[in-house]
Short mmCIF file of C-alpha atoms in Angstrom, two decimals:
data_model
loop_
_atom_site.label_atom_id
_atom_site.label_comp_id
_atom_site.label_asym_id
_atom_site.label_seq_id
_atom_site.Cartn_x
_atom_site.Cartn_y
_atom_site.Cartn_z
CA MET A 1 29.02 0.39 17.52
CA ARG A 2 29.78 0.95 13.85
CA LYS A 3 26.09 1.45 13.00
CA GLN A 4 25.57 3.99 15.81
CA ILE A 5 28.60 6.03 14.66
CA MET A 6 27.50 5.89 11.04
CA PHE A 7 23.98 7.09 11.72
CA GLY A 8 25.26 9.70 14.16
CA SER A 9 27.23 11.45 11.41
CA PRO A 10 26.23 12.51 7.86
CA THR A 11 25.67 9.37 5.76
CA ARG A 12 25.24 9.10 2.00
CA ASN A 13 23.08 6.73 0.00
CA HIS A 14 24.77 3.66 -1.44
CA ILE A 15 26.52 4.55 -4.69
CA THR A 16 24.28 2.17 -6.67
CA ILE A 17 21.52 4.79 -6.41
CA ILE A 18 23.23 6.44 -9.40
CA PHE A 19 22.56 3.42 -11.61
CA GLU A 20 19.03 2.95 -10.26
CA ARG A 21 18.15 6.42 -11.52
CA LEU A 22 19.18 5.38 -15.02
CA GLY A 23 16.04 3.28 -15.04
CA PHE A 24 14.20 6.49 -15.96
CA VAL A 25 15.94 6.52 -19.34
CA PHE A 26 15.03 2.93 -20.18
CA PHE A 27 11.47 3.46 -18.92
CA THR A 28 11.10 6.40 -21.33
CA LEU A 29 12.35 4.26 -24.22
CA ILE A 30 9.85 1.53 -23.36
CA LEU A 31 7.02 4.08 -23.33
CA VAL A 32 8.02 5.35 -26.78
CA ILE A 33 8.26 1.84 -28.22
CA SER A 34 4.96 0.72 -26.65
CA GLY A 35 3.29 3.88 -27.99
CA ASN A 36 4.36 3.03 -31.52
CA ILE A 37 3.20 -0.57 -31.20
CA SER A 38 -0.17 0.38 -29.66
CA SER A 39 -1.03 2.33 -32.83
CA SER A 40 -0.77 -0.90 -34.86
CA LEU A 41 -2.68 -3.33 -32.64
CA ASN A 42 -4.78 -4.51 -35.59
CA ARG A 43 -1.68 -5.82 -37.41
CA ILE A 44 0.60 -6.82 -34.56
CA PHE A 45 -0.13 -10.56 -34.95
CA SER A 46 0.39 -10.59 -38.71
CA PRO A 47 3.79 -11.39 -40.31
CA ALA A 48 3.44 -8.29 -42.50
CA PHE A 49 3.65 -6.04 -39.44
CA TRP A 50 7.03 -7.39 -38.36
CA GLN A 51 8.31 -7.40 -41.97
CA ASP A 52 7.35 -3.72 -42.35
CA LEU A 53 8.96 -2.93 -39.00
CA PHE A 54 12.23 -4.61 -40.07
CA ASN A 55 12.22 -2.84 -43.44
CA GLU A 56 11.63 0.51 -41.78
CA ALA A 57 14.51 -0.05 -39.36
CA THR A 58 16.96 -1.09 -42.11
CA SER A 59 16.00 1.82 -44.35
CA LEU A 60 16.84 4.49 -41.80
CA ASP A 61 19.37 7.11 -42.84
CA ASP A 62 22.81 6.66 -41.24
CA THR A 63 22.79 10.30 -40.13
CA LEU A 64 19.53 9.80 -38.24
CA VAL A 65 20.94 6.71 -36.55
CA VAL A 66 24.07 8.61 -35.47
CA LEU A 67 22.02 11.56 -34.21
CA GLY A 68 19.74 9.21 -32.31
CA GLY A 69 22.71 7.48 -30.71
CA VAL A 70 24.33 10.79 -29.76
CA GLY A 71 21.01 12.01 -28.30
CA LEU A 72 20.62 8.86 -26.23
CA LEU A 73 24.23 9.09 -25.02
CA LEU A 74 23.70 12.74 -24.10
CA LEU A 75 20.54 11.90 -22.16
CA VAL A 76 22.31 9.12 -20.26
CA SER A 77 25.23 11.46 -19.48
CA ILE A 78 22.91 14.15 -18.10
CA VAL A 79 21.06 11.64 -15.91
CA LEU A 80 24.38 10.23 -14.67
CA PHE A 81 25.71 13.70 -13.82
CA ILE A 82 22.56 14.70 -11.92
CA SER A 83 22.49 11.35 -10.09
CA LEU A 84 26.16 11.65 -9.14
CA LEU A 85 25.60 15.18 -7.86
CA TYR A 86 22.59 14.01 -5.85
CA TRP A 87 24.62 11.17 -4.32
CA LEU A 88 27.52 13.45 -3.38
CA LYS A 89 25.38 16.22 -1.89
CA THR A 90 22.66 14.28 -0.03
CA PHE A 91 23.07 13.17 3.60
CA PHE A 92 21.03 11.95 6.53
CA TYR A 93 21.83 11.29 10.18
CA ILE A 94 20.33 10.94 13.65
CA GLU A 95 20.89 13.79 16.09
CA GLY A 96 19.48 13.16 19.54
CA GLN A 97 15.76 12.50 19.13
CA ASN A 98 15.62 13.99 15.63
CA PHE A 99 16.19 12.69 12.12
CA ILE A 100 18.11 15.10 9.88
CA PHE A 101 18.00 15.17 6.08
CA GLU A 102 20.24 17.51 4.04
CA ARG A 103 20.42 18.06 0.31
CA LYS A 104 23.13 20.54 -0.72
CA THR A 105 22.44 20.65 -4.46
CA MET A 106 21.16 23.67 -6.38
CA PHE A 107 17.73 23.02 -4.83
CA LYS A 108 18.83 22.91 -1.21
CA LYS A 109 16.76 21.20 1.44
CA TYR A 110 17.20 20.80 5.18
CA SER A 111 14.67 18.80 7.18
CA LYS A 112 14.69 18.17 10.91
CA LEU A 113 11.89 16.03 12.25
CA PRO A 114 11.14 14.29 15.54
CA ILE A 115 11.65 10.56 15.24
CA ALA A 116 8.41 10.09 17.19
CA ASN A 117 6.50 11.50 14.21
CA ILE A 118 7.69 8.78 11.81
CA ALA A 119 4.63 6.65 11.01
CA THR A 120 6.24 3.80 9.06
CA VAL A 121 9.72 2.55 8.17
CA ASN A 122 9.47 0.29 5.12
CA ILE A 123 12.22 -1.70 3.42
CA GLN A 124 11.97 -2.76 -0.23
CA ARG A 125 14.34 -4.80 -2.38
CA SER A 126 13.94 -4.81 -6.15
CA VAL A 127 15.62 -7.39 -8.38
CA PHE A 128 18.52 -5.01 -9.05
CA GLU A 129 18.91 -4.20 -5.34
CA ARG A 130 18.95 -7.89 -4.45
CA LEU A 131 21.69 -8.50 -7.01
CA VAL A 132 23.92 -5.73 -5.63
CA GLY A 133 23.07 -6.40 -1.96
CA THR A 134 21.21 -3.16 -1.18
CA SER A 135 17.78 -2.20 0.15
CA LYS A 136 15.58 0.87 -0.14
CA VAL A 137 14.46 2.41 3.17
CA LYS A 138 11.29 4.51 2.95
CA LEU A 139 10.26 6.81 5.80
CA ASP A 140 6.72 8.19 5.99
CA LEU A 141 5.68 10.91 8.44
CA ASN A 142 2.38 11.02 10.27
CA SER A 143 1.41 14.11 8.27
CA SER A 144 -1.64 14.96 6.15
CA HIS A 145 0.49 17.16 3.85
CA THR A 146 2.59 14.24 2.61
CA ALA A 147 0.19 11.33 3.12
CA ASN A 148 0.11 10.56 -0.62
CA ARG A 149 3.85 10.23 -1.11
CA THR A 150 6.91 8.85 0.62
CA ASP A 151 8.67 11.58 2.58
CA PHE A 152 12.22 10.19 2.51
CA SER A 153 13.78 7.32 0.58
CA PHE A 154 17.34 6.02 0.92
CA VAL A 155 19.33 3.22 -0.72
CA LEU A 156 21.67 1.44 1.72
CA ARG A 157 23.45 -1.85 2.09
CA GLN A 158 21.05 -4.51 3.30
CA ASP A 159 22.45 -4.77 6.82
CA ASP A 160 22.67 -0.97 7.11
CA ALA A 161 19.02 -0.64 6.09
CA GLN A 162 17.97 -3.09 8.79
CA ALA A 163 20.18 -1.28 11.30
CA LEU A 164 18.63 2.10 10.43
CA ARG A 165 15.12 0.76 10.92
CA SER A 166 16.10 -0.84 14.22
CA ALA A 167 17.75 2.37 15.42
CA LEU A 168 14.71 4.49 14.57
CA TYR A 169 12.28 2.16 16.30
CA ALA A 170 14.54 1.82 19.32
CA LEU A 171 14.49 5.61 19.71
CA LYS A 172 10.72 5.71 19.20
CA ALA A 173 10.27 3.05 21.87
CA ALA A 174 12.50 4.97 24.28
CA GLN A 175 10.40 8.11 23.82
CA SER A 176 7.04 6.45 24.12
CA GLN A 177 5.18 7.00 27.37
CA VAL A 178 2.42 4.52 26.56
CA ALA A 179 1.81 1.85 29.15
CA ASN A 180 1.68 -1.18 26.90
CA ALA A 181 0.71 -3.53 29.69
CA ALA A 182 -2.30 -1.40 30.53
CA VAL A 183 -3.36 -1.28 26.91
CA ALA A 184 -3.09 -5.04 26.59
CA THR A 185 -5.24 -5.48 29.70
CA GLU A 186 -7.93 -3.11 28.43
CA THR A 187 -8.17 -4.70 24.99
CA GLY A 188 -8.08 -8.25 26.28
CA THR A 189 -4.92 -9.22 24.42
CA ALA A 190 -2.19 -11.26 26.02
CA GLU A 191 1.47 -10.39 26.43
CA VAL A 192 3.38 -11.44 23.35
CA ALA A 193 6.99 -11.96 22.48
CA PRO A 194 8.62 -9.85 19.76
CA GLY A 195 7.82 -11.21 16.32
CA MET A 196 4.79 -13.25 17.37
CA PRO A 197 3.19 -14.72 14.19
CA VAL A 198 -0.31 -13.46 13.42
CA ILE A 199 -1.04 -15.07 10.05
CA SER A 200 0.76 -16.28 6.94
CA PHE A 201 -0.38 -17.23 3.45
CA SER A 202 0.71 -19.97 1.07
CA ASN A 203 1.23 -19.32 -2.64
CA ILE A 204 -2.15 -20.94 -3.40
CA GLU A 205 -3.86 -18.58 -0.94
CA VAL A 206 -2.13 -15.58 -2.52
CA ILE A 207 -3.33 -16.64 -5.99
CA ARG A 208 -6.84 -17.15 -4.59
CA HIS A 209 -6.76 -13.66 -3.11
CA LYS A 210 -5.74 -12.02 -6.39
CA LEU A 211 -8.29 -13.94 -8.48
CA LEU A 212 -11.23 -13.38 -6.13
CA SER A 213 -10.34 -9.71 -5.77
CA LEU A 214 -10.88 -9.06 -9.48
CA SER A 215 -13.55 -6.51 -10.31
CA LEU A 216 -16.36 -7.92 -12.44
CA TRP A 217 -17.07 -4.46 -13.80
CA GLN A 218 -13.59 -4.29 -15.32
CA VAL A 219 -14.04 -7.68 -16.97
CA VAL A 220 -17.49 -6.77 -18.35
CA PHE A 221 -16.24 -3.41 -19.59
CA GLY A 222 -13.27 -5.05 -21.31
CA ILE A 223 -15.52 -7.57 -23.09
CA LEU A 224 -17.87 -4.81 -24.22
CA VAL A 225 -15.00 -2.72 -25.59
CA ILE A 226 -13.54 -5.65 -27.51
CA PHE A 227 -16.76 -6.87 -29.12
CA VAL A 228 -18.76 -3.63 -29.39
CA MET A 229 -16.02 -1.64 -31.14
CA PRO A 230 -16.62 -3.35 -34.54
CA ALA A 231 -20.29 -2.28 -34.39
CA LEU A 232 -19.29 1.33 -33.71
CA ASP A 233 -16.75 1.46 -36.54
CA PRO A 234 -18.50 2.85 -39.66
CA GLN A 235 -15.53 2.10 -41.94
CA ASN A 236 -15.30 -1.55 -40.86
CA THR A 237 -11.56 -1.27 -40.25
CA TYR A 238 -11.90 -2.99 -36.88
CA ASP A 239 -13.13 -6.47 -37.80
CA PHE A 240 -13.70 -9.55 -35.63
CA LYS A 241 -10.16 -10.77 -36.26
CA SER A 242 -8.84 -7.50 -34.89
CA ALA A 243 -11.11 -7.90 -31.86
CA VAL A 244 -9.73 -11.38 -31.20
CA SER A 245 -6.15 -10.11 -31.58
CA PHE A 246 -6.83 -7.27 -29.17
CA ALA A 247 -8.50 -9.69 -26.73
CA LEU A 248 -5.49 -12.03 -26.81
CA LEU A 249 -3.13 -9.13 -26.26
CA ALA A 250 -5.26 -7.85 -23.37
CA LEU A 251 -5.39 -11.32 -21.80
CA ALA A 252 -1.63 -11.71 -22.14
CA GLY A 253 -1.04 -8.32 -20.55
CA GLY A 254 -3.55 -8.98 -17.78
CA GLY A 255 -2.05 -12.40 -17.14
CA ALA A 256 1.46 -10.95 -16.92
CA LEU A 257 0.29 -8.29 -14.46
CA MET A 258 -1.50 -10.95 -12.42
CA ILE A 259 1.63 -13.13 -12.24
CA TRP A 260 3.75 -10.12 -11.27
CA SER A 261 1.35 -9.08 -8.50
CA VAL A 262 1.18 -12.65 -7.18
CA LEU A 263 4.98 -12.84 -7.06
CA ASN A 264 5.08 -9.53 -5.17
CA LEU A 265 2.61 -10.87 -2.57
CA ALA A 266 4.16 -14.35 -2.27
CA GLY A 267 5.21 -15.32 1.23
CA TYR A 268 2.81 -12.80 2.80
CA THR A 269 3.26 -12.93 6.58
CA VAL A 270 2.03 -10.73 9.42
CA GLU A 271 3.76 -10.58 12.81
CA ARG A 272 3.45 -8.34 15.84
CA ASP A 273 4.96 -7.51 19.17
CA GLU A 274 3.48 -5.47 22.00
CA LYS A 275 3.58 -2.24 20.01
CA ASN A 276 4.46 -2.82 16.34
CA ILE A 277 3.11 -4.77 13.38
CA PHE A 278 5.44 -6.31 10.79
CA ILE A 279 4.34 -7.29 7.26
CA ASN A 280 6.69 -9.11 4.88
CA CYS A 281 5.98 -10.24 1.33
CA GLY A 282 7.47 -10.65 -2.12
CA LEU A 283 9.35 -13.32 -4.01
CA ILE A 284 11.01 -11.13 -6.65
CA LYS A 285 10.58 -7.68 -5.12
CA LYS A 286 10.83 -8.15 -1.37
CA THR A 287 8.99 -5.67 0.85
CA SER A 288 9.00 -5.25 4.61
CA TYR A 289 6.59 -2.89 6.40
CA THR A 290 6.89 -1.86 10.03
CA PHE A 291 4.46 0.44 11.83
CA GLU A 292 2.98 0.99 15.27
CA LYS A 293 -0.51 -0.27 16.03
CA GLN A 294 -1.33 3.22 17.28
CA LYS A 295 -0.70 4.55 13.74
CA ILE A 296 -3.70 2.60 12.40
CA HIS A 297 -6.31 5.29 11.70
CA ALA A 298 -9.08 3.07 10.28
CA VAL A 299 -9.83 -0.58 9.54
CA PHE A 300 -11.65 -1.83 6.42
CA VAL A 301 -13.20 -5.30 6.26
CA LYS A 302 -13.90 -6.01 2.58
CA GLN A 303 -15.71 -8.70 0.64
CA PRO A 304 -15.22 -8.48 -3.15
CA VAL A 305 -18.15 -9.85 -5.11
CA LEU A 306 -16.37 -13.11 -6.03
CA ALA A 307 -15.09 -13.57 -2.47
CA ARG A 308 -18.66 -13.35 -1.14
CA ILE A 309 -19.45 -16.59 -2.95
CA PHE A 310 -16.86 -18.38 -0.80
CA LYS A 311 -17.59 -16.30 2.36
CA LEU A 312 -14.08 -14.84 2.48
CA TYR A 313 -12.96 -11.52 3.97
CA ALA A 314 -9.93 -9.27 3.51
CA ILE A 315 -8.73 -6.61 5.95
CA GLU A 316 -7.17 -3.30 4.94
CA ILE A 317 -5.90 -0.54 7.21
CA ALA A 318 -5.27 3.18 6.87
CA VAL A 319 -1.67 3.88 7.89
CA VAL A 320 0.38 6.75 6.50
CA GLY A 321 3.09 5.16 4.35
CA LEU A 322 1.21 1.88 3.91
CA GLY A 323 -0.65 1.86 0.62
CA ASN A 324 0.03 5.44 -0.52
CA GLU A 325 1.86 4.29 -3.64
CA LYS A 326 1.07 1.83 -6.41
CA ALA A 327 3.92 -0.42 -5.31
CA GLU A 328 2.59 -0.68 -1.77
CA THR A 329 -0.39 -2.40 -0.22
CA PRO A 330 -2.77 -1.29 2.54
CA GLU A 331 -3.67 -4.91 3.29
CA LEU A 332 -3.30 -6.29 6.79
CA CYS A 333 -4.81 -9.65 5.89
CA LEU A 334 -5.53 -11.32 2.56
CA LEU A 335 -8.78 -13.20 1.91
CA VAL A 336 -9.61 -15.60 4.75
CA ASN A 337 -12.75 -17.03 6.34
CA LYS A 338 -14.69 -15.11 8.98
CA GLU A 339 -13.12 -16.90 11.95
CA GLN A 340 -9.57 -16.16 10.79
CA ALA A 341 -10.44 -12.52 10.04
CA GLU A 342 -11.82 -12.07 13.55
CA LYS A 343 -8.62 -13.53 15.04
CA VAL A 344 -6.47 -11.09 13.06
CA LEU A 345 -8.64 -8.16 14.17
CA LEU A 346 -8.41 -9.29 17.80
CA GLN A 347 -4.62 -9.41 17.69
CA CYS A 348 -3.92 -6.28 15.62
CA ALA A 349 -6.94 -3.97 15.97
CA ALA A 350 -8.94 -5.06 19.00
CA ASP A 351 -9.64 -1.45 19.98
CA PHE A 352 -11.68 -0.98 16.78
CA GLU A 353 -14.37 -3.46 17.85
CA CYS A 354 -17.82 -1.95 18.43
CA GLU A 355 -20.30 -3.02 21.12
CA GLY A 356 -23.18 -0.93 19.74
CA THR A 357 -26.19 -2.31 17.90
CA THR A 358 -26.53 -2.19 14.11
CA ILE A 359 -28.71 0.69 12.88
CA PRO A 360 -30.43 0.50 9.45
CA SER A 361 -30.79 3.38 7.01
CA HIS A 362 -33.57 5.94 7.40
CA LYS A 363 -36.43 5.43 4.95
CA ALA A 364 -35.87 9.01 3.80
CA ALA A 365 -32.83 7.64 1.92
CA LEU A 366 -35.29 6.44 -0.72
CA ILE A 367 -36.16 10.05 -1.66
CA PRO A 368 -32.77 11.05 -3.16
CA ALA A 369 -32.52 7.55 -4.67
CA ALA A 370 -35.89 8.05 -6.39
CA VAL A 371 -34.88 11.48 -7.69
CA GLN A 372 -31.62 10.12 -9.10
CA THR A 373 -33.48 7.20 -10.70
CA VAL A 374 -36.01 9.43 -12.47
CA VAL A 375 -33.39 11.93 -13.68
CA PHE A 376 -30.97 9.28 -14.95
CA SER A 377 -33.68 7.23 -16.67
CA THR A 378 -35.14 10.33 -18.33
CA VAL A 379 -31.74 11.41 -19.66
CA VAL A 380 -31.09 7.92 -21.08
CA PHE A 381 -34.55 7.76 -22.68
CA LEU A 382 -34.23 11.21 -24.30
CA PHE A 383 -30.76 10.40 -25.61
CA LEU A 384 -31.97 7.15 -27.19
CA ARG A 385 -35.11 8.82 -28.51
CA PHE A 386 -33.24 11.62 -30.27
CA SER A 387 -30.71 9.08 -31.55
CA GLN A 388 -33.64 7.26 -33.19
CA PHE A 389 -32.82 4.05 -31.35
CA PRO A 390 -35.60 1.56 -32.26
CA TYR A 391 -36.13 0.29 -28.69
CA ALA A 392 -35.81 3.58 -26.83
CA LEU A 393 -38.95 3.13 -24.73
CA ALA A 394 -38.21 -0.46 -23.72
CA THR A 395 -34.58 0.35 -22.95
CA GLY A 396 -35.59 3.42 -20.93
CA ALA A 397 -38.06 1.32 -18.94
CA ALA A 398 -35.39 -1.32 -18.26
CA VAL A 399 -32.96 1.38 -17.10
CA LEU A 400 -35.68 2.77 -14.81
CA VAL A 401 -36.34 -0.65 -13.25
CA PHE A 402 -32.68 -1.56 -12.72
CA THR A 403 -31.78 1.90 -11.38
CA ALA A 404 -34.71 1.81 -8.97
CA LEU A 405 -33.69 -1.68 -7.82
CA GLY A 406 -30.12 -0.48 -7.30
CA GLY A 407 -31.30 2.48 -5.21
CA TRP A 408 -33.46 0.24 -3.04
CA LEU A 409 -30.64 -2.29 -2.52
CA SER A 410 -28.25 0.54 -1.67
CA TYR A 411 -30.71 1.73 0.98
CA LYS A 412 -31.07 -1.77 2.45
CA THR A 413 -27.35 -2.56 2.61
CA LYS A 414 -26.15 0.58 4.43
CA THR A 415 -25.88 0.41 8.23
CA ILE A 416 -24.03 2.14 11.06
CA ALA A 417 -23.07 1.18 14.61
CA TYR A 418 -21.31 3.09 17.37
CA ASP A 419 -20.47 3.07 21.06
CA ASP A 420 -18.42 5.35 23.32
CA SER A 421 -15.13 4.67 21.48
CA VAL A 422 -15.67 3.65 17.85
CA PHE A 423 -17.93 4.22 14.85
CA HIS A 424 -18.71 1.62 12.16
CA TYR A 425 -20.25 2.11 8.72
CA SER A 426 -21.17 -0.66 6.26
CA LYS A 427 -22.27 -0.56 2.63
CA GLY A 428 -22.17 -2.53 -0.61
CA ILE A 429 -24.60 -4.27 -2.94
CA PHE A 430 -22.19 -6.61 -4.72
CA SER A 431 -18.87 -5.92 -2.99
CA LYS A 432 -19.39 -5.30 0.73
CA ARG A 433 -17.26 -3.12 2.98
CA LYS A 434 -17.31 -2.27 6.67
CA VAL A 435 -15.23 0.70 7.85
CA MET A 436 -14.17 1.07 11.49
CA PHE A 437 -13.04 4.35 13.05
CA LYS A 438 -11.89 5.33 16.51
CA TYR A 439 -13.16 8.76 17.53
CA SER A 440 -9.62 9.87 18.39
CA ASN A 441 -8.55 9.27 14.77
CA ILE A 442 -11.40 11.24 13.17
CA GLN A 443 -10.19 14.75 12.36
CA ASP A 444 -13.55 16.32 11.52
CA THR A 445 -17.20 15.47 10.86
CA ARG A 446 -19.91 17.24 8.86
CA ILE A 447 -23.62 16.48 9.02
CA LYS A 448 -25.40 17.17 5.74
CA THR A 449 -29.15 17.53 5.23
CA ASN A 450 -31.67 19.74 3.42
CA PHE A 451 -35.06 21.32 4.05
CA LEU A 452 -37.06 18.19 3.24
CA LEU A 453 -34.79 15.63 4.90
CA SER A 454 -34.35 17.74 8.04
CA ARG A 455 -38.14 17.70 8.48
CA LEU A 456 -37.92 13.90 8.33
CA ASN A 457 -35.07 14.01 10.90
CA ALA A 458 -32.62 12.44 8.42
CA GLY A 459 -29.23 13.33 6.99
CA ARG A 460 -25.82 11.91 6.19
CA MET A 461 -22.36 12.47 7.65
CA SER A 462 -18.94 12.95 6.07
CA LEU A 463 -15.70 12.52 7.98
CA ASN A 464 -11.96 12.71 7.36
CA ILE A 465 -9.02 10.80 8.78
CA LEU A 466 -5.25 11.16 8.40
CA SER A 467 -4.41 8.91 5.45
CA GLY A 468 -3.68 8.87 1.75
CA SER A 469 -6.22 10.42 -0.60
CA LYS A 470 -7.93 7.09 -1.34
CA MET A 471 -8.76 6.50 2.33
CA LYS A 472 -8.97 10.04 3.70
CA ALA A 473 -12.59 11.10 3.01
CA HIS A 474 -15.66 9.02 3.90
CA GLN A 475 -19.40 9.62 3.64
CA THR A 476 -22.28 7.62 5.08
CA GLY A 477 -25.79 7.07 3.78
CA TYR A 478 -28.91 8.66 5.28
CA PHE A 479 -29.67 7.93 8.93
CA GLU A 480 -31.48 9.64 11.79
CA LEU A 481 -29.81 12.93 12.72
CA PRO A 482 -29.55 12.23 16.49
CA HIS A 483 -27.18 9.33 15.75
CA PHE A 484 -24.77 11.60 13.85
CA GLU A 485 -25.03 14.31 16.51
CA THR A 486 -24.05 11.75 19.15
CA VAL A 487 -21.10 10.55 17.05
CA SER A 488 -19.93 14.14 16.46
CA ASP A 489 -20.11 14.82 20.20
CA HIS A 490 -17.93 11.76 20.84
CA VAL A 491 -15.39 12.99 18.27
CA VAL A 492 -15.18 16.35 20.05
CA GLU A 493 -14.78 14.65 23.43
CA HIS A 494 -11.87 12.50 22.24
CA GLU A 495 -8.54 14.22 21.68
CA ASP A 496 -7.18 13.84 18.14
CA SER A 497 -4.37 11.27 18.43
CA SER A 498 -3.62 10.96 14.71
CA THR A 499 -1.37 14.01 14.36
CA GLY A 500 0.50 14.18 17.64
CA LEU A 501 4.27 14.45 17.41
CA LEU A 502 4.96 12.89 20.77
CA GLU A 503 2.96 10.02 22.24
#
């Protein structure tokens, strides 16, 4: 009863939100310090660097030290005052079937939204929040205008955060008119109890996922930067020792980021009930995602280049509020074998399966690939020629061969498939990806062609879904135009279910 009364009347954030906002001050200081250190990477591993740094600090004028301290104190005071004002003047509450948010500061804001239009309710717990017993509740609306950011974020006591999420989903369930039993019968899935386990991952499997998801291009680029920079330095100030120092620093930073990301994915588990999907992960920063299966707007089956060696697959999904920030993840399933991936899809996204046959690219796709190959190779050759590079002709020929090979492989690896309900598109030379769409989640389609390709009855299609910017826009390769016309007709026939307020 206490939770219902609290959420039925204006409720503030937990007072610790004031101290969380002070993190901005310390983050700024870290940026300043790291900026100063980054300018001395060549000397950072030498004792002289630290000796000079100590001498510089001890030689500072007392007046400058006092002014710096006063400035820092003033900055902290301003942030504290603004945070206190925000805490005092910001409220939220539930009124009937609506969620109300009020901010009565100088920049006033009043928002009233139907609870049915909330796409996800996520709970996160940072190290600080775990120490003080609070959680951050993040609400994301099913809206294209705010798909790239969290709409509302609140800091509450841990049990209050759980109670708020439960209250919101209880109201959403009460409003829903969807016949879950009928849906389960149509998709071939069985009745399940709340919190039925779908899949979980051990720490070793999480580490495997992070390592095999690394991009080889990033590694190659990093090696080139480290060892090519001395050759491009005419003054020879960046020697091999500096390159090794920079490489060690880069490896240390990359290793630290890898460990941090592994800790944030540790304990990754996926559960579901008849309507919702629950994802929990994190050893240091705990995160809990909750969203309806109907809010999944697309499914991505991915194979990073290293994962292809071991025949492993990862599954990502497009859900507003899931993966729209750097701290979040759009992953439904980490890297697993094909059989496990198919089981996860059957339980969580069975309605995205396609019964249509796979259709290869139109041979006309080789025409734009050939044009791009010739133009790119010519530009590279002319640049090397005018730069008086000794092997300009041989290098230009090699670029021509590799670019032509890449264009041909791109043509061979692109396919589509569709039936009366879904559309699939696959691509990828090194890293492979298959994207699955339901027609009811596609907001618009555009068929693109030109004078030459239209005569060959070929073109490509672009489409948009409701999601964050990274997953919103999609474009296929070149296929026969009648296939795209059929897909577009299916999109028109199916009512757009991605933006409805009430379901």
